[in-house]
Short mmCIF file of C-alpha atoms in Angstrom, two decimals:
data_model
loop_
_atom_site.label_atom_id
_atom_site.label_comp_id
_atom_site.label_asym_id
_atom_site.label_seq_id
_atom_site.Cartn_x
_atom_site.Cartn_y
_atom_site.Cartn_z
CA MET A 1 -33.83 17.63 17.68
CA ARG A 2 -32.71 14.72 15.57
CA THR A 3 -33.08 11.36 17.29
CA PRO A 4 -29.72 9.55 17.37
CA SER A 5 -29.60 6.40 15.32
CA PRO A 6 -29.23 3.25 17.47
CA VAL A 7 -26.57 2.13 14.99
CA ARG A 8 -24.32 5.13 15.69
CA PRO A 9 -22.94 3.92 19.07
CA LEU A 10 -22.12 0.53 17.56
CA LEU A 11 -20.30 2.05 14.59
CA THR A 12 -18.52 4.58 16.78
CA ALA A 13 -17.33 1.74 19.02
CA ALA A 14 -16.21 -0.18 15.94
CA PHE A 15 -14.31 2.86 14.69
CA THR A 16 -12.62 3.30 18.07
CA ALA A 17 -11.62 -0.36 18.14
CA LEU A 18 -10.29 -0.07 14.60
CA VAL A 19 -8.00 2.87 15.30
CA LEU A 20 -6.84 1.50 18.64
CA LEU A 21 -5.88 -1.78 17.00
CA ALA A 22 -4.02 0.08 14.28
CA ALA A 23 -2.21 2.32 16.75
CA GLY A 24 -1.28 -0.66 18.88
CA GLY A 25 0.17 -2.50 15.92
CA VAL A 26 2.78 0.17 15.34
CA SER A 27 4.54 -0.66 18.56
CA ALA A 28 4.45 -4.34 17.73
CA CYS A 29 6.55 -4.20 14.58
CA GLY A 30 9.85 -4.25 16.46
CA GLY A 31 12.82 -6.13 15.07
CA SER A 32 16.32 -5.00 14.28
CA ALA A 33 17.08 -2.92 11.21
CA ASP A 34 18.77 -5.83 9.46
CA ALA A 35 16.34 -8.57 10.48
CA GLY A 36 15.05 -8.82 6.90
CA ASP A 37 18.46 -9.93 5.63
CA ASP A 38 18.89 -13.13 7.64
CA GLY A 39 16.50 -15.41 5.76
CA GLY A 40 13.91 -15.19 8.57
CA LYS A 41 10.30 -14.20 8.19
CA LEU A 42 9.40 -11.40 5.82
CA ARG A 43 8.06 -8.48 7.83
CA ILE A 44 4.84 -7.12 6.34
CA GLY A 45 3.38 -3.73 7.22
CA TYR A 46 -0.32 -3.42 6.54
CA GLN A 47 -3.27 -1.15 7.18
CA ARG A 48 -6.71 -2.27 8.22
CA PHE A 49 -8.85 -3.01 5.17
CA GLY A 50 -6.16 -2.98 2.48
CA GLY A 51 -5.57 -6.11 0.41
CA LEU A 52 -2.90 -7.31 2.81
CA SER A 53 -5.53 -7.45 5.56
CA LEU A 54 -7.30 -10.16 3.59
CA VAL A 55 -4.08 -12.15 3.20
CA LYS A 56 -3.65 -12.00 6.97
CA ALA A 57 -7.30 -12.79 7.72
CA ARG A 58 -7.19 -15.91 5.53
CA GLY A 59 -3.91 -17.10 7.00
CA ALA A 60 -2.62 -17.35 3.45
CA ALA A 61 0.96 -16.39 4.27
CA ALA A 62 1.90 -18.22 7.42
CA ASP A 63 5.63 -17.57 7.40
CA VAL A 64 5.55 -13.77 7.70
CA GLU A 65 5.50 -11.30 10.57
CA TRP A 66 2.62 -8.80 10.49
CA SER A 67 2.70 -5.19 11.75
CA LEU A 68 -0.41 -3.01 11.74
CA PHE A 69 -0.41 0.74 11.00
CA GLU A 70 -3.17 3.33 11.19
CA SER A 71 -2.01 5.18 8.07
CA GLY A 72 0.47 5.18 5.20
CA PRO A 73 2.79 7.82 6.70
CA ALA A 74 3.19 5.70 9.85
CA LEU A 75 4.01 2.68 7.69
CA THR A 76 6.67 4.54 5.70
CA GLU A 77 8.28 5.58 8.99
CA ALA A 78 8.64 1.87 9.76
CA LEU A 79 10.40 1.44 6.40
CA LYS A 80 12.71 4.24 7.43
CA ALA A 81 13.43 2.48 10.73
CA GLY A 82 14.15 -0.78 8.92
CA SER A 83 11.44 -2.63 10.83
CA ILE A 84 9.38 -3.89 7.87
CA ASP A 85 10.26 -5.33 4.44
CA ILE A 86 7.02 -4.79 2.51
CA GLY A 87 4.07 -2.45 3.01
CA GLN A 88 0.94 -1.20 1.30
CA VAL A 89 -0.01 2.51 1.15
CA GLY A 90 -2.01 5.03 -0.86
CA GLU A 91 -0.69 7.42 -3.49
CA ALA A 92 0.61 10.31 -1.35
CA PRO A 93 2.68 8.43 1.28
CA PRO A 94 5.37 7.36 -1.24
CA VAL A 95 5.71 10.99 -2.30
CA PHE A 96 6.19 12.30 1.24
CA ALA A 97 8.50 9.38 2.06
CA ALA A 98 10.66 10.03 -1.01
CA ALA A 99 10.86 13.71 -0.08
CA GLY A 100 12.00 12.58 3.37
CA LYS A 101 14.80 10.49 1.82
CA ILE A 102 13.32 7.22 3.10
CA PRO A 103 14.75 4.30 1.08
CA PHE A 104 12.16 2.12 -0.67
CA SER A 105 11.17 0.72 -4.04
CA ILE A 106 7.68 0.79 -5.55
CA ILE A 107 7.10 -2.77 -6.73
CA GLY A 108 3.34 -2.99 -7.32
CA THR A 109 0.14 -1.00 -7.56
CA SER A 110 -3.59 -1.50 -8.09
CA ALA A 111 -6.35 -0.47 -10.41
CA PRO A 112 -7.74 3.00 -9.57
CA ILE A 113 -10.03 3.27 -6.51
CA PRO A 114 -11.54 6.79 -6.75
CA GLN A 115 -14.72 5.94 -4.83
CA GLY A 116 -12.70 4.72 -1.84
CA GLU A 117 -11.99 8.20 -0.43
CA ALA A 118 -14.35 11.10 0.09
CA VAL A 119 -15.13 14.44 1.69
CA LEU A 120 -17.77 14.02 4.39
CA VAL A 121 -20.00 16.75 5.79
CA LYS A 122 -23.01 16.81 8.09
CA ALA A 123 -26.22 16.32 6.15
CA ASP A 124 -27.77 19.44 7.69
CA SER A 125 -24.71 21.64 7.09
CA GLY A 126 -25.97 23.31 3.94
CA TYR A 127 -22.77 22.56 2.00
CA ARG A 128 -23.65 21.41 -1.51
CA SER A 129 -20.26 21.55 -3.24
CA PHE A 130 -16.63 21.64 -2.22
CA ALA A 131 -16.55 25.33 -3.12
CA ASP A 132 -18.98 25.93 -0.26
CA LEU A 133 -16.18 25.00 2.15
CA LYS A 134 -14.31 28.23 1.41
CA GLY A 135 -13.29 29.73 4.76
CA ARG A 136 -14.24 26.52 6.58
CA THR A 137 -12.19 23.94 8.49
CA VAL A 138 -11.32 20.73 6.66
CA ALA A 139 -9.66 17.82 8.48
CA LEU A 140 -7.46 15.12 6.94
CA ASN A 141 -4.44 12.97 7.66
CA LYS A 142 -1.29 14.73 6.44
CA GLY A 143 0.63 12.83 3.77
CA SER A 144 -2.07 10.21 3.18
CA ASN A 145 -3.96 9.51 -0.03
CA VAL A 146 -6.61 12.05 0.93
CA HIS A 147 -4.00 14.81 0.94
CA TRP A 148 -3.73 14.49 -2.83
CA LEU A 149 -7.53 14.43 -3.13
CA LEU A 150 -7.65 17.74 -1.25
CA VAL A 151 -5.12 19.27 -3.65
CA ARG A 152 -7.11 18.11 -6.67
CA LEU A 153 -10.41 19.37 -5.22
CA LEU A 154 -8.87 22.78 -4.62
CA GLU A 155 -7.59 22.90 -8.20
CA ALA A 156 -10.95 21.81 -9.61
CA ASN A 157 -12.76 24.54 -7.70
CA ARG A 158 -10.17 27.26 -8.44
CA MET A 159 -9.26 27.47 -4.77
CA THR A 160 -5.95 27.34 -2.92
CA LEU A 161 -4.87 26.12 0.49
CA ARG A 162 -5.33 29.69 1.71
CA ASP A 163 -9.06 29.44 1.01
CA ILE A 164 -9.67 26.83 3.71
CA ASN A 165 -8.44 26.10 7.20
CA VAL A 166 -6.68 22.73 6.99
CA LYS A 167 -6.50 20.74 10.19
CA TYR A 168 -4.18 17.75 10.06
CA LEU A 169 -5.71 14.96 12.13
CA LYS A 170 -5.12 11.22 12.20
CA PRO A 171 -8.24 9.06 11.72
CA ALA A 172 -8.52 8.51 15.47
CA GLU A 173 -8.62 12.28 15.93
CA GLY A 174 -10.59 13.18 12.81
CA ARG A 175 -13.71 11.16 13.58
CA PRO A 176 -14.47 12.72 17.00
CA ALA A 177 -13.61 16.19 15.67
CA PHE A 178 -16.04 15.66 12.80
CA ASP A 179 -18.79 14.15 14.97
CA SER A 180 -18.59 16.99 17.49
CA GLY A 181 -18.61 19.75 14.88
CA GLN A 182 -15.05 20.94 15.55
CA VAL A 183 -14.39 20.67 11.81
CA ASP A 184 -16.76 21.35 8.93
CA ALA A 185 -15.58 18.53 6.67
CA TRP A 186 -13.49 15.41 6.93
CA VAL A 187 -11.53 13.91 4.03
CA ILE A 188 -11.11 10.20 4.75
CA TRP A 189 -10.65 6.77 3.17
CA ASP A 190 -12.22 3.34 3.64
CA PRO A 191 -12.96 1.69 6.00
CA TYR A 192 -13.05 4.81 8.20
CA PHE A 193 -15.17 6.38 5.45
CA ALA A 194 -17.70 3.53 5.56
CA LEU A 195 -17.85 3.60 9.36
CA ALA A 196 -18.64 7.31 9.37
CA GLU A 197 -21.15 7.00 6.51
CA GLN A 198 -24.40 6.87 8.48
CA PRO A 199 -27.59 8.91 8.96
CA GLY A 200 -26.73 12.56 9.39
CA VAL A 201 -23.58 12.35 7.26
CA ARG A 202 -23.38 13.13 3.55
CA VAL A 203 -20.70 12.51 0.93
CA LEU A 204 -19.86 15.91 -0.54
CA ALA A 205 -17.39 14.55 -3.12
CA ASP A 206 -15.21 11.55 -3.81
CA ALA A 207 -12.12 11.24 -6.02
CA THR A 208 -13.95 10.34 -9.22
CA GLY A 209 -12.41 12.29 -12.09
CA LEU A 210 -9.82 13.80 -9.77
CA ALA A 211 -7.46 11.22 -8.32
CA SER A 212 -6.73 7.56 -9.05
CA ASN A 213 -6.35 6.66 -5.36
CA ARG A 214 -4.31 3.60 -6.24
CA GLU A 215 -2.71 1.35 -3.66
CA TYR A 216 1.07 1.00 -3.86
CA VAL A 217 3.25 -1.84 -2.67
CA LEU A 218 6.52 -0.58 -1.23
CA ALA A 219 9.56 -2.68 -0.35
CA ALA A 220 12.79 -2.06 1.49
CA PRO A 221 15.79 -2.08 -0.90
CA ASP A 222 17.49 -4.93 0.98
CA ALA A 223 14.39 -7.11 0.66
CA VAL A 224 14.19 -6.44 -3.08
CA THR A 225 17.83 -7.22 -3.76
CA ARG A 226 18.67 -9.90 -1.19
CA ARG A 227 15.36 -11.73 -0.81
CA THR A 228 14.00 -11.47 -4.31
CA ASP A 229 12.55 -14.98 -4.41
CA ASP A 230 10.87 -14.60 -1.01
CA VAL A 231 9.32 -11.29 -2.04
CA ARG A 232 8.12 -12.76 -5.34
CA ALA A 233 6.54 -15.73 -3.57
CA PHE A 234 4.73 -13.46 -1.12
CA LEU A 235 3.48 -11.18 -3.89
CA ALA A 236 2.16 -14.20 -5.77
CA LYS A 237 0.14 -15.19 -2.70
CA TYR A 238 -1.04 -11.59 -2.31
CA ARG A 239 -2.22 -11.57 -5.92
CA GLU A 240 -3.95 -14.94 -5.50
CA VAL A 241 -5.86 -13.85 -2.39
CA THR A 242 -6.82 -10.50 -3.93
CA ASP A 243 -8.23 -12.22 -7.01
CA TRP A 244 -10.11 -14.71 -4.82
CA GLY A 245 -11.68 -11.85 -2.84
CA ILE A 246 -12.87 -10.06 -5.96
CA ALA A 247 -14.41 -13.28 -7.28
CA ASN A 248 -16.07 -14.08 -3.91
CA PRO A 249 -17.30 -10.77 -2.45
CA GLN A 250 -19.68 -12.22 0.15
CA GLU A 251 -17.14 -14.63 1.57
CA ARG A 252 -14.52 -11.89 1.42
CA ALA A 253 -16.66 -9.65 3.64
CA ARG A 254 -17.35 -12.49 6.09
CA THR A 255 -13.65 -13.24 6.30
CA LEU A 256 -12.48 -9.66 6.66
CA ALA A 257 -15.09 -8.25 9.05
CA PRO A 258 -13.70 -10.06 12.14
CA GLU A 259 -10.17 -8.99 11.18
CA LEU A 260 -11.32 -5.37 10.87
CA LYS A 261 -13.48 -5.57 14.01
CA ILE A 262 -16.31 -3.80 12.17
CA PRO A 263 -19.80 -4.97 11.12
CA GLU A 264 -20.03 -7.20 8.07
CA ASP A 265 -22.48 -4.91 6.27
CA VAL A 266 -20.09 -1.96 6.66
CA THR A 267 -17.20 -4.12 5.47
CA SER A 268 -19.21 -5.25 2.45
CA ARG A 269 -20.19 -1.70 1.49
CA ALA A 270 -16.61 -0.47 1.71
CA LEU A 271 -15.21 -3.43 -0.20
CA ALA A 272 -17.75 -3.02 -2.99
CA ARG A 273 -16.19 0.30 -3.93
CA SER A 274 -12.64 -0.06 -2.68
CA ALA A 275 -11.38 -3.57 -3.47
CA ARG A 276 -9.62 -3.58 -6.85
CA PRO A 277 -7.19 -5.90 -8.66
CA LEU A 278 -3.46 -5.53 -8.19
CA ALA A 279 -1.51 -4.22 -11.17
CA PRO A 280 2.12 -4.07 -12.32
CA VAL A 281 4.12 -0.87 -12.13
CA SER A 282 5.16 0.75 -15.39
CA PRO A 283 6.68 3.97 -16.74
CA ALA A 284 3.13 5.38 -16.85
CA ILE A 285 2.76 4.71 -13.12
CA GLY A 286 6.06 6.48 -12.55
CA ASP A 287 4.80 9.46 -14.54
CA GLU A 288 1.57 9.53 -12.53
CA LEU A 289 3.46 9.57 -9.23
CA GLN A 290 5.92 12.16 -10.51
CA ALA A 291 3.04 14.47 -11.42
CA ILE A 292 1.66 14.14 -7.89
CA THR A 293 5.11 14.79 -6.47
CA ASP A 294 5.68 17.87 -8.59
CA SER A 295 2.32 19.28 -7.50
CA PHE A 296 3.17 18.86 -3.82
CA ILE A 297 6.53 20.54 -4.42
CA ALA A 298 4.86 23.47 -6.23
CA LEU A 299 2.59 23.97 -3.21
CA ASP A 300 5.58 23.89 -0.82
CA LEU A 301 4.08 20.88 0.93
CA ILE A 302 7.30 18.92 0.44
CA PRO A 303 10.86 20.02 -0.41
CA GLY A 304 12.12 19.38 -3.90
CA PRO A 305 13.42 18.19 -6.17
CA VAL A 306 12.22 14.60 -5.81
CA ASP A 307 12.72 11.96 -8.50
CA ILE A 308 10.09 9.39 -7.60
CA ARG A 309 10.17 7.79 -11.06
CA SER A 310 13.49 6.21 -10.10
CA ARG A 311 11.79 4.42 -7.20
CA VAL A 312 9.63 2.33 -9.58
CA ASP A 313 11.02 -1.22 -9.82
CA ASP A 314 9.29 -3.54 -12.30
CA ARG A 315 11.19 -6.74 -11.52
CA PHE A 316 8.06 -8.25 -9.94
CA SER A 317 5.58 -7.03 -12.53
CA ALA A 318 5.04 -10.48 -14.02
CA VAL A 319 3.34 -11.51 -10.75
CA PHE A 320 0.63 -8.91 -11.25
CA GLN A 321 -0.04 -9.38 -14.98
#
């Protein structure tokens, strides 16, 4: 019998705290649907660990209202409800949101982050490649960045969704299902990835060569058109803090670990592979997202047609150059 690592209970507790904090933040976003139009505070939706978390942790944008979300799909639902003005997500949530007719503009992105998401398996499972998961149960959060990674892994291994049993689980559900052996593999992103990455767990594959795993900055149409200067000022601060973090990795980890409620060494490991510079949107970014969208439509995972290229708005691109 394998002796449990003494670190495991601490990291499991940290993971539990992380997802509970994220779930609790959803109910805190509140506000009326038109609150962003009255010149009050910009309402920012963020996920634990993303670049916006660092802005919040440093207190760099005092005059905003923060709302925490466990995943990108939950954040885009807040855009739909009109309860946030700006949010940060991975590459699949904008696709699912556009298919759901949620109004938003894509106003910023990041450099690629392929190492920031991965397929995890138990080290003693015997799985040596993704192809070995044929007929097995694979867990992931539906509509998140890892959903696109799954599609690309299937394509790369000449498999289809019929070759595996997909179980859609939120991070708070995926971790215990993975730990207890209810699923054979878990496709997950940082920092949940880093928290689960411990003795007895192995990385089967990440997104390298398969998916860009960019971050995307989404904004409500009213915020873009009616509060353009406020949005630009916030994005400038976001860019400034992101650049500071990349230039000061040790201080970045010390600053962010208390905000994330996870150990500093785990924070540092995740940031080393997942913190990347912000970047402007462009026609090429629109093409990249459209290709993702068209693939999801072809697999009947979303209804089509969806023109996501038209959601790309480059009016703030100068901030990120």
